[in-house]
Coordinates of C-alpha atoms in Angstrom, one line a residue:
M27 CA -47.9 -33.8 -19.3
A28 CA -44.1 -33.5 -18.5
L29 CA -41.9 -31.7 -21.0
P30 CA -39.1 -33.8 -22.6
T31 CA -35.8 -33.4 -20.7
A32 CA -34.0 -31.5 -23.5
L33 CA -36.8 -29.0 -23.8
S34 CA -37.2 -28.5 -20.0
D35 CA -33.4 -27.9 -19.8
Y36 CA -33.7 -25.3 -22.6
V37 CA -36.6 -23.5 -20.9
K38 CA -34.7 -23.6 -17.6
K39 CA -31.6 -22.0 -19.2
I40 CA -33.8 -19.2 -20.7
G41 CA -35.3 -18.6 -17.2
D42 CA -31.8 -18.5 -15.6
S43 CA -30.6 -16.0 -18.2
A44 CA -33.6 -13.8 -17.8
K45 CA -33.1 -13.8 -14.0
A46 CA -29.4 -12.9 -14.4
I47 CA -30.4 -10.0 -16.6
V48 CA -33.0 -8.7 -14.2
V49 CA -30.5 -9.0 -11.3
G50 CA -27.8 -7.2 -13.2
M51 CA -30.1 -4.4 -14.4
G52 CA -31.4 -4.1 -10.9
V53 CA -27.8 -3.3 -9.7
T54 CA -27.4 -0.8 -12.5
W55 CA -30.7 1.0 -11.8
R56 CA -29.9 1.1 -8.1
Y57 CA -26.7 2.9 -8.8
M58 CA -28.5 5.3 -11.1
V59 CA -30.9 6.4 -8.4
R60 CA -28.4 6.1 -5.5
P61 CA -25.0 7.3 -7.0
K62 CA -23.5 7.7 -3.5
E63 CA -23.2 3.9 -3.3
I64 CA -21.0 3.6 -6.5
I65 CA -18.1 1.4 -5.7
T66 CA -16.0 2.2 -8.8
I67 CA -13.9 5.2 -7.7
E68 CA -12.4 6.1 -11.1
Y69 CA -13.6 5.3 -14.6
G70 CA -12.4 7.1 -17.7
S71 CA -12.2 10.8 -17.1
K72 CA -14.6 10.8 -14.2
N73 CA -13.4 10.4 -10.6
R74 CA -16.1 10.0 -7.9
A75 CA -15.1 8.7 -4.5
P76 CA -17.8 6.7 -2.7
T77 CA -19.0 8.1 0.6
K78 CA -19.3 4.5 2.0
R79 CA -16.1 2.7 3.0
Y80 CA -15.8 -0.6 1.2
I81 CA -12.3 -1.7 2.2
P82 CA -12.2 -3.8 5.4
D83 CA -9.8 -3.0 8.2
R84 CA -7.9 -6.3 7.7
H85 CA -7.6 -5.8 3.9
R86 CA -4.3 -7.2 2.6
G87 CA -3.2 -4.2 0.6
I88 CA 0.2 -2.6 -0.2
H89 CA 2.7 -2.7 2.7
Y90 CA 3.9 0.1 4.8
L91 CA 6.6 0.3 7.5
E92 CA 6.9 2.1 10.9
T93 CA 10.6 2.7 10.4
E94 CA 11.3 4.0 13.9
K95 CA 10.1 0.7 15.4
C96 CA 12.0 -1.6 13.1
I97 CA 15.0 -3.5 14.7
H98 CA 16.3 -4.9 11.4
C99 CA 16.0 -8.5 12.6
H100 CA 15.4 -9.9 9.0
I101 CA 12.5 -12.1 10.3
C102 CA 10.1 -10.7 7.7
E103 CA 12.7 -11.3 5.0
K104 CA 13.2 -14.9 6.0
A105 CA 9.5 -15.6 6.4
C106 CA 8.6 -14.4 2.8
P107 CA 7.9 -17.5 0.7
V108 CA 8.7 -15.7 -2.6
D109 CA 11.8 -13.7 -1.4
C110 CA 10.4 -10.3 -2.4
I111 CA 11.9 -8.4 0.6
E112 CA 15.4 -7.1 0.6
M113 CA 17.0 -5.1 3.4
D114 CA 20.4 -3.7 4.4
G115 CA 21.7 -1.8 7.3
S116 CA 23.9 -1.8 10.4
R117 CA 23.8 -1.5 14.1
E118 CA 26.4 1.3 13.7
A119 CA 25.3 4.8 12.6
F120 CA 26.3 5.9 9.1
E121 CA 25.6 9.0 6.9
G122 CA 22.3 9.0 5.0
S123 CA 20.7 6.1 7.0
W124 CA 17.1 5.8 8.2
Q125 CA 17.1 5.2 11.9
G126 CA 15.1 2.4 13.4
D127 CA 15.0 1.0 17.0
G128 CA 18.8 0.6 17.7
T129 CA 19.6 0.1 14.0
F130 CA 20.4 2.1 10.9
M131 CA 19.0 1.1 7.5
S132 CA 20.0 1.9 4.0
R133 CA 17.5 -0.4 2.2
F134 CA 14.1 -2.0 2.9
T135 CA 12.3 -2.8 -0.3
L136 CA 9.4 -5.1 -1.3
D137 CA 8.9 -6.3 -4.8
L138 CA 5.1 -6.1 -5.4
N139 CA 5.6 -7.8 -8.8
K140 CA 6.5 -11.0 -6.8
C141 CA 4.5 -10.5 -3.6
I142 CA 1.5 -12.9 -3.1
F143 CA 0.1 -10.8 -0.3
C144 CA 0.1 -13.7 2.1
N145 CA 0.7 -11.6 5.3
L146 CA 3.5 -13.9 6.4
C147 CA 5.9 -11.0 6.7
C148 CA 3.7 -9.1 9.1
E149 CA 2.6 -11.9 11.5
P150 CA 6.1 -12.9 12.9
C151 CA 7.4 -9.3 13.2
P152 CA 8.4 -8.9 16.9
K153 CA 7.8 -5.2 16.8
E154 CA 4.7 -5.2 14.7
C155 CA 6.1 -2.5 12.5
I156 CA 5.4 -3.9 9.0
H157 CA 1.7 -3.8 7.9
M158 CA -0.5 -4.4 5.0
G159 CA -2.5 -1.2 4.3
Q160 CA -5.6 -0.1 2.5
E161 CA -3.9 0.9 -0.7
F162 CA -4.6 -1.6 -3.4
D163 CA -3.7 -0.1 -6.8
V164 CA -0.4 -1.7 -8.0
A165 CA -0.8 -0.8 -11.6
S166 CA 2.2 0.8 -13.3
Y167 CA 3.8 1.5 -16.7
S168 CA 7.0 -0.3 -15.6
R169 CA 7.9 -3.3 -13.6
A170 CA 10.6 -1.3 -11.9
N171 CA 7.9 0.9 -10.3
G172 CA 6.6 -2.3 -8.7
V173 CA 9.5 -2.4 -6.3
K174 CA 8.5 -0.3 -3.3
N175 CA 11.0 1.5 -1.0
L176 CA 9.3 1.0 2.4
L177 CA 11.6 3.6 3.9
T178 CA 10.2 6.4 1.7
D179 CA 6.9 4.9 0.6
L180 CA 8.0 5.5 -3.0
P181 CA 9.1 3.2 -5.9
W182 CA 12.8 2.1 -5.6
S183 CA 14.5 4.5 -8.0
V184 CA 17.9 4.8 -9.8
D185 CA 18.9 7.4 -7.2
D186 CA 18.0 4.9 -4.4
R187 CA 20.3 2.3 -6.0
A188 CA 23.1 4.8 -6.2
R189 CA 22.6 5.8 -2.5
E190 CA 22.5 2.1 -1.6
S191 CA 25.9 1.4 -3.2
E192 CA 27.4 4.3 -1.3
A193 CA 25.7 3.1 1.9
L194 CA 27.1 -0.4 1.6
E195 CA 30.6 1.0 1.4
L196 CA 30.0 3.2 4.4
I197 CA 28.6 0.3 6.4
A198 CA 31.7 -1.8 5.7
V199 CA 33.9 1.0 7.0
V200 CA 31.9 1.8 10.1
E201 CA 31.6 -1.9 11.1
V202 CA 35.3 -2.4 10.8
E203 CA 35.9 0.7 12.9
A204 CA 33.4 -0.4 15.4
K205 CA 35.0 -3.9 15.6
E206 CA 38.4 -2.3 16.2
R207 CA 37.0 0.1 18.8
K208 CA 35.3 -2.7 20.7
K209 CA 38.5 -4.7 20.6
R210 CA 40.5 -1.8 22.0
E211 CA 37.9 -1.3 24.7
R212 CA 38.1 -5.0 25.7
E213 CA 41.9 -4.9 25.8
A214 CA 41.8 -1.7 27.9
K215 CA 39.3 -3.3 30.3
K216 CA 41.4 -6.4 30.5
A217 CA 44.6 -4.3 31.2
A218 CA 42.7 -2.4 33.9
K219 CA 41.6 -5.5 35.6
E220 CA 45.2 -7.0 35.5
A221 CA 46.6 -3.7 36.9
E222 CA 44.0 -3.7 39.7
K223 CA 44.9 -7.3 40.5
K224 CA 48.6 -6.5 40.7
D225 CA 47.9 -3.6 43.0
N226 CA 45.8 -5.9 45.2
D227 CA 48.5 -8.6 45.2
G228 CA 51.2 -5.9 46.1
D229 CA 49.1 -4.6 49.0
K230 CA 48.6 -8.1 50.4
A231 CA 52.4 -8.8 50.1
G232 CA 53.2 -5.6 51.9
S233 CA 50.9 -6.3 54.7

């Protein structure tokens, strides 16, 4: 004789709940007898790192930068859908800069409070110098600590902001100087060509 629908559903739910309890307790008992497989690295005052590696190679964790390869092209900054990347620098050397590939940087920050870890900043990079790493813990006591300075791998600090202000002033000066220097070089090159042309014309006229 078949059970009424309501009663059969009730019995089924009891069975599902019992099964879930058995599965959950099975995981608990397994970790009790095989503690080396514990996934939780830190809990309370205890810190036990697992011997097994659980984070995959392509895990989209916190970003890091190979500064020496960066060409400061701003492609990652433009590709970011939430505008969480900010960068400043110059092609001209200035005091206190971080040197990339043919460029000098004063700022390269990423706001982890806004980042959606989409990997769109890494994929178009022509030098493959910005990566998403294995680090995953973004917890902090302050939102300000969520802004990472990729040039130092540390939170963007008050001192960094002060250095950035000074760097922007230096960048403005060195770029004006570089522009004037290049202008003088072009004028000198042009004058040399004109003088050479006159000499050639004089030689032709004399012959």
